[in-house]
Amino acid sequence: MSTDVALPAELTPVRLTGMLRTMLTIRQFEQRALELYREGVMRGTTHPYIGMEAVAVGACATLRPSDKITSTHRGHGHCLAKGGDPRLMMAELLGKVTGYCKGKGGSMHIADVDAGILGANGIVGGGMGLATGAALAARLAGRDDVSLCFFGDGALNQGILHEASNLAAIWKLPVVYICENNQYAMSARADRFTSVPDPSVRAAAYGFPGVSCDGMDVLAVYRTVERAVARARAGDGPSLVVCVTYRYMGHHVGDPLNYRDKAEVDEWRTRDAIERFRQMLVAQKVLTAAAADALCAEVEGDIEAAVAFAKASPEPAVSQLAEDVYA
Amino acid sequence: MSRPAVETASTAPAGTRVLTYAEALNEGLREEMRRDPRVFVMGEDVAVWGGGGVFGVTKGLVEEFGAERIRDTPISEEAIAALAVGAAMAGARPVAEFMYADFMTLAMEPIVNQAAKIRYMFGGKARVPVVFRAQEGAGRGNAAQHSQSLEAWFCHIPGLKVVTPSTPADAKGLLVSAIRDDNPVVFLEHKMLYNTKGPVPAGEHTVPLGVADVKREGRHVTVVGIHTMVHKALAAAETLAREGIELEVVDPRTLVPLDVETIVASVRKTGRLIVTHEAYERAGIAAEIITQVITAAFDSLDAPPVRLCAKNVPIPYNAGLEAAALPQTDDIAAAARQLLA
Amino acid sequence: MAIEVVLPKLGLTQEEGTIVRWLKPEGDRVVKGEPLFEVMTDKATLEVEAPASGVLLRILVPEGGTAPVATPIALIGEAGEAITAARPSGSRDGAGARSPQAAPSASAAPSTSGSPAASGASTAGGVSTAAGSDARVRISPRARALAEARGVDVRTLAGTGPGGRIVEQDVQQALGATAAGRPAAGSAAPGRSAAAAPSPAAARMRSIIARRMMESLHATAQLTLTTEADMADAVRLREEIGAELERREAVHVTYTDLIVRAAALALRDHPAVNARWDGDGVRRLDEIHVGVAVTLDEGLMVPVIRHADRATVAQISARLRDLSLRARQAQIRPEELEGHTFTVTNLGMFDVDAFTPILNPPEAAILGVGRVRRRPVAAGDRVEIRPTLVLSLTFDHRVVDGAPAAQFLQRVKHILEHPYLLLLP
């Protein structure tokens, strides 16, 4: 990311600072969640988004509150970027009744439907049909809301992507399919398990635009997704945006990581999105270095407060076991 | 006291018309779509296909509501279901159709992992008001992949409701209730029932989910049946009445939630129970119903409960074999006589 | 300290018995050695004596109840003694006389095709039953509930349901009401007649006979040969010696007696038929004991003439008479029903000519006897009226082949046609 690229006009300093803040929030939230896991306080598993913050933040910066997103099992970043509250998310990770899902969903099912977050999803590709359906609902109701569907390179080959893409194309639905290509499904390398080196070309099979962008550059993501969102909102139909990025950590906690080497990770870290964005904002005098540091400290405080809130919250009562099975 | 199987317009109460099961469903869809603009229909060949869908259920609807709300889809069962779930989460009230229940196998992920669980997983802060419609059943030589009754699978999943109407009036009333229900409802029709006729009240007609119907009263044997087996049980009841044996025929109408109280009250009266369905015997819903009855009313049983179901074979093509695979009227009569022997 | 009266083992293969009658009520004094109860095994009803003197404190298994051999069925002690609750397993509760309750059966779902699960016993509210009393009574839950509610003692009922299960209608009948839950007998239904239910003892015998007959047909390779014996000489013999034996020994000789001896003698000459299938092979038996089927009111029994080949016609006649009488009076002993190596069964008194008797396992053969009938037969080139008798021999082809079986039958016929052979030792 060059430090003298022109910033998009609509991204005011407040918004830009907000984007940095969100990226820092995601990074620190994930790091803190990993620590809680290692402490034995968190159960199940978690899928850290560390390294990929530019995609969630860049993409969600294009959205209005009434727009929808569907997320993945690696969904904390999307939820925070779409306006999720770290306290309620952290409480959900600890299974507390104050969490987004009253402790019943956990890391992979965090959702806030009213805020347009139609849920993280434990099924790879599970959000594709949902996001497309949400776009259909908007169309039917005469709203110009847009749906963003986040998914990974591992989901590129689920049948539902084919079905949903086709439907979105024939009906010109306002959905943007965002593929976070972090190079690996679990151990499966994207360049070996997908039939084409650049997945964005698959959009051509459905007759809608497919583009690739640098997923380590939050503004590149922003610009690319913005175009796709505008197209969707205008009623011209879906797009596929492939963001090339990298997850610094394993697929989940406990991943042996034997399928890639540290040199590769180190290489990607040199392109760290947060570091680059911070440098660029300071260089472009959007905020001072000191302010940037202060921002970092502030986020730290927020995350600590979220953890404290979560730890102090009560567990759900067993009497609530059968609640909310049915409306 | 049995109601006549078919009432003519002249014998029916005022304000009742005689409709086919398909016409009754059509009416239910039409009335609900007029009442609530959020309701829309999505499925294969529901709009353009002459006559309105392969079974005529959507006849005339696209003319009234347009192609946006009566929406033909490509053959993409998983996406049909998944889009319906997503649309429901985003405020619509979709009625997603599968041409054959057998094809729902392709849509199991969005139905089982998403629709059924989203409300619970999201802590009660989401609703998925979707109706998944399909038709089940055998008897027409459609063979193994187009003749199944798969309600047991859906009954097994918490978060889904499962409905199986057997008459036109029940079909309309339950469909309206299903559409108005804020939960995902699997609404299973039967291919051999679409052209059967029955009285349907005029005006708004709803049948609540979770309420069984005693279709015929009797003192000696309770027969619980679904879909076509309700009618076969009624036919057996006519035959047995001439022998002095009275069947009480109970139609659960909704399988989840099940109105076990009505069934239990009947068994307390008769002491004998037959449960019959076209689904395969093994792990079919009869096992669930019988277990619930035994748990509730063991001391009322004068004989072990009996289940009459399809044999554990894929439904064969040949007419004789197909008939042998399925439970028939004579089987019900024989089982009832056996219980009284 | 109360002593237990246990169900004695009264036969080699007996595993359980049904109490037919208590000869003393609870509370009565009994003397050691005096008859205390009657028990029915799968062979006979037997009187059992009190094993000790004292007061019959508690009857644990009432009339109609069944208990395994060697389990306690009553308690004898001194009046006023505290009874520690006796459980059929022999374990004891703490002090205090309480009827133990058997745990309800764990399996709640009877299969549709198999026999129903036996429901657990319960001490009834309305009916005072001894501990574990109806633990083995087969009764539907509905019938049990009705019986308890209306004070009907289920032990007095015989079941008309599958496998002899007591069903609601049986309780209703005991109450004298027409069952609402079943089609009325008078309707066009092929309903149940309101005939008197068989006694528990008869029902039990019926079920034993049913089981035995099916087992015989399933487990053996049986077929039947027939032959016709000219009985003219046998008729004359019977007339001649019959009068003499009647006068001398008060014995009334029947054709069955003659045939029993004829069969016994024939078995001596054809030891292959006096055999049984052992599981692996044929086992010949050294001794000849002939069982004779005796018709009872509600069943049949087969008392045994031991060493029939060594008994005279008179002895056979006397023994068979005695055994039959006592069988009909339910006074026969189990050992008198055991050990037969061959059976004779006579239906001639009912005008049956020939039939296919079912083997009486573990025997290899059974001889069915028809009526002595005067018929036109060929005598040389002329037709004469002579008395003849058809003999029907069912045999087990696993043990004996057709030719040897036929030869045996031929020998029986020969002896009957030359009946003075019966008089030889």
Tab-separated table of C-alpha atoms in Angstrom, chain A residues 68 92 98-102 104-106 109-111 113-114 117-121 123 125-140 143 159-160 163-164 166-167 170-171 173 320-327, chain B residues 37-38 40 42 68-69 71-92 106 109-110 113-114 116 118-127 157-161 181-184 256-257:
chain	number	residue	atom	x	y	z
A	68	LYS	CA	-27.055	-7.745	5.574
A	92	GLU	CA	-21.154	-15.542	23.952
A	98	THR	CA	-25.622	-12.210	28.377
A	99	GLY	CA	-24.033	-13.225	25.091
A	100	TYR	CA	-25.562	-12.519	21.701
A	101	CYS	CA	-27.087	-15.996	21.626
A	102	LYS	CA	-27.764	-16.361	25.355
A	104	LYS	CA	-26.612	-21.242	23.154
A	105	GLY	CA	-24.651	-20.538	19.971
A	106	GLY	CA	-21.006	-20.021	20.789
A	109	HIS	CA	-23.186	-18.941	15.603
A	110	ILE	CA	-22.842	-15.358	16.742
A	111	ALA	CA	-25.596	-13.301	15.159
A	113	VAL	CA	-30.219	-10.213	12.978
A	114	ASP	CA	-31.531	-6.756	13.804
A	117	ILE	CA	-25.649	-9.858	10.942
A	118	LEU	CA	-27.397	-13.020	9.734
A	119	GLY	CA	-24.992	-15.137	11.654
A	120	ALA	CA	-21.663	-16.799	11.623
A	121	ASN	CA	-22.180	-20.316	10.313
A	123	ILE	CA	-21.454	-25.148	7.775
A	125	GLY	CA	-21.012	-22.425	2.479
A	126	GLY	CA	-23.995	-22.305	4.822
A	127	GLY	CA	-24.302	-18.570	4.426
A	128	MET	CA	-24.351	-18.503	0.649
A	129	GLY	CA	-27.985	-19.405	0.198
A	130	LEU	CA	-28.979	-17.336	3.201
A	131	ALA	CA	-27.327	-14.162	1.898
A	132	THR	CA	-28.836	-14.715	-1.514
A	133	GLY	CA	-32.246	-15.239	0.063
A	134	ALA	CA	-31.908	-12.089	2.102
A	135	ALA	CA	-31.165	-10.260	-1.125
A	136	LEU	CA	-34.303	-11.775	-2.616
A	137	ALA	CA	-36.348	-10.592	0.349
A	138	ALA	CA	-35.035	-7.081	-0.095
A	139	ARG	CA	-35.987	-7.177	-3.766
A	140	LEU	CA	-39.465	-8.457	-3.022
A	143	ARG	CA	-35.856	-2.214	-0.439
A	159	GLY	CA	-22.379	-26.992	-4.660
A	160	ILE	CA	-24.497	-24.350	-3.034
A	163	GLU	CA	-26.763	-22.903	-7.208
A	164	ALA	CA	-26.876	-19.594	-5.395
A	166	ASN	CA	-26.929	-18.982	-10.764
A	167	LEU	CA	-30.055	-17.827	-9.001
A	170	ILE	CA	-30.822	-14.918	-13.309
A	171	TRP	CA	-32.722	-12.812	-10.819
A	173	LEU	CA	-30.159	-10.187	-6.878
A	320	GLN	CA	-33.792	-22.287	29.697
A	321	LEU	CA	-32.693	-25.386	27.827
A	322	ALA	CA	-35.846	-25.809	25.788
A	323	GLU	CA	-36.559	-22.118	25.277
A	324	ASP	CA	-36.473	-20.670	21.791
A	325	VAL	CA	-36.636	-23.983	19.983
A	326	TYR	CA	-39.850	-22.638	18.539
A	327	ALA	CA	-41.117	-19.116	18.168
B	37	PRO	CA	-47.683	-9.163	0.893
B	38	ARG	CA	-44.648	-10.775	2.454
B	40	PHE	CA	-44.329	-15.565	-1.793
B	42	MET	CA	-40.788	-20.333	-4.868
B	68	GLU	CA	-41.922	-12.080	-8.588
B	69	ARG	CA	-44.173	-13.594	-5.970
B	71	ARG	CA	-41.310	-17.511	-8.654
B	72	ASP	CA	-40.125	-20.343	-10.890
B	73	THR	CA	-36.659	-21.577	-10.001
B	74	PRO	CA	-34.098	-23.665	-11.788
B	75	ILE	CA	-33.531	-27.136	-10.446
B	76	SER	CA	-31.558	-26.167	-7.351
B	77	GLU	CA	-33.188	-27.755	-4.330
B	78	GLU	CA	-30.484	-26.794	-1.870
B	79	ALA	CA	-30.599	-23.189	-2.980
B	80	ILE	CA	-34.397	-23.147	-3.013
B	81	ALA	CA	-34.357	-24.106	0.629
B	82	ALA	CA	-31.389	-21.907	1.570
B	83	LEU	CA	-32.750	-18.846	-0.156
B	84	ALA	CA	-36.078	-19.402	1.527
B	85	VAL	CA	-34.361	-19.461	4.913
B	86	GLY	CA	-32.355	-16.332	4.185
B	87	ALA	CA	-35.396	-14.541	2.868
B	88	ALA	CA	-37.368	-15.511	5.948
B	89	MET	CA	-34.623	-14.170	8.189
B	90	ALA	CA	-34.745	-10.926	6.264
B	91	GLY	CA	-38.470	-10.390	6.732
B	92	ALA	CA	-40.209	-12.332	3.975
B	106	LEU	CA	-30.766	-32.330	-1.629
B	109	GLU	CA	-28.477	-28.794	4.966
B	110	PRO	CA	-30.474	-25.575	4.903
B	113	ASN	CA	-28.744	-27.130	9.981
B	114	GLN	CA	-30.045	-23.652	9.257
B	116	ALA	CA	-34.392	-25.596	12.296
B	118	ILE	CA	-31.214	-20.508	13.671
B	119	ARG	CA	-33.734	-19.328	16.211
B	120	TYR	CA	-32.254	-21.437	18.980
B	121	MET	CA	-28.612	-20.885	18.090
B	122	PHE	CA	-29.166	-17.152	17.918
B	123	GLY	CA	-30.663	-17.077	21.406
B	124	GLY	CA	-34.244	-16.586	20.268
B	125	LYS	CA	-33.431	-13.369	18.460
B	126	ALA	CA	-34.264	-14.524	14.961
B	127	ARG	CA	-37.270	-16.028	13.258
B	157	ILE	CA	-35.135	-32.417	14.188
B	158	PRO	CA	-35.939	-29.991	16.995
B	159	GLY	CA	-36.975	-26.651	15.621
B	160	LEU	CA	-39.071	-27.947	12.727
B	161	LYS	CA	-42.806	-28.443	12.689
B	181	ASP	CA	-46.579	-19.676	11.944
B	182	ASP	CA	-43.262	-17.995	12.695
B	183	ASN	CA	-41.426	-21.300	12.656
B	184	PRO	CA	-40.081	-23.405	9.794
B	256	VAL	CA	-44.683	-32.187	15.379
B	257	PRO	CA	-46.072	-30.944	17.685
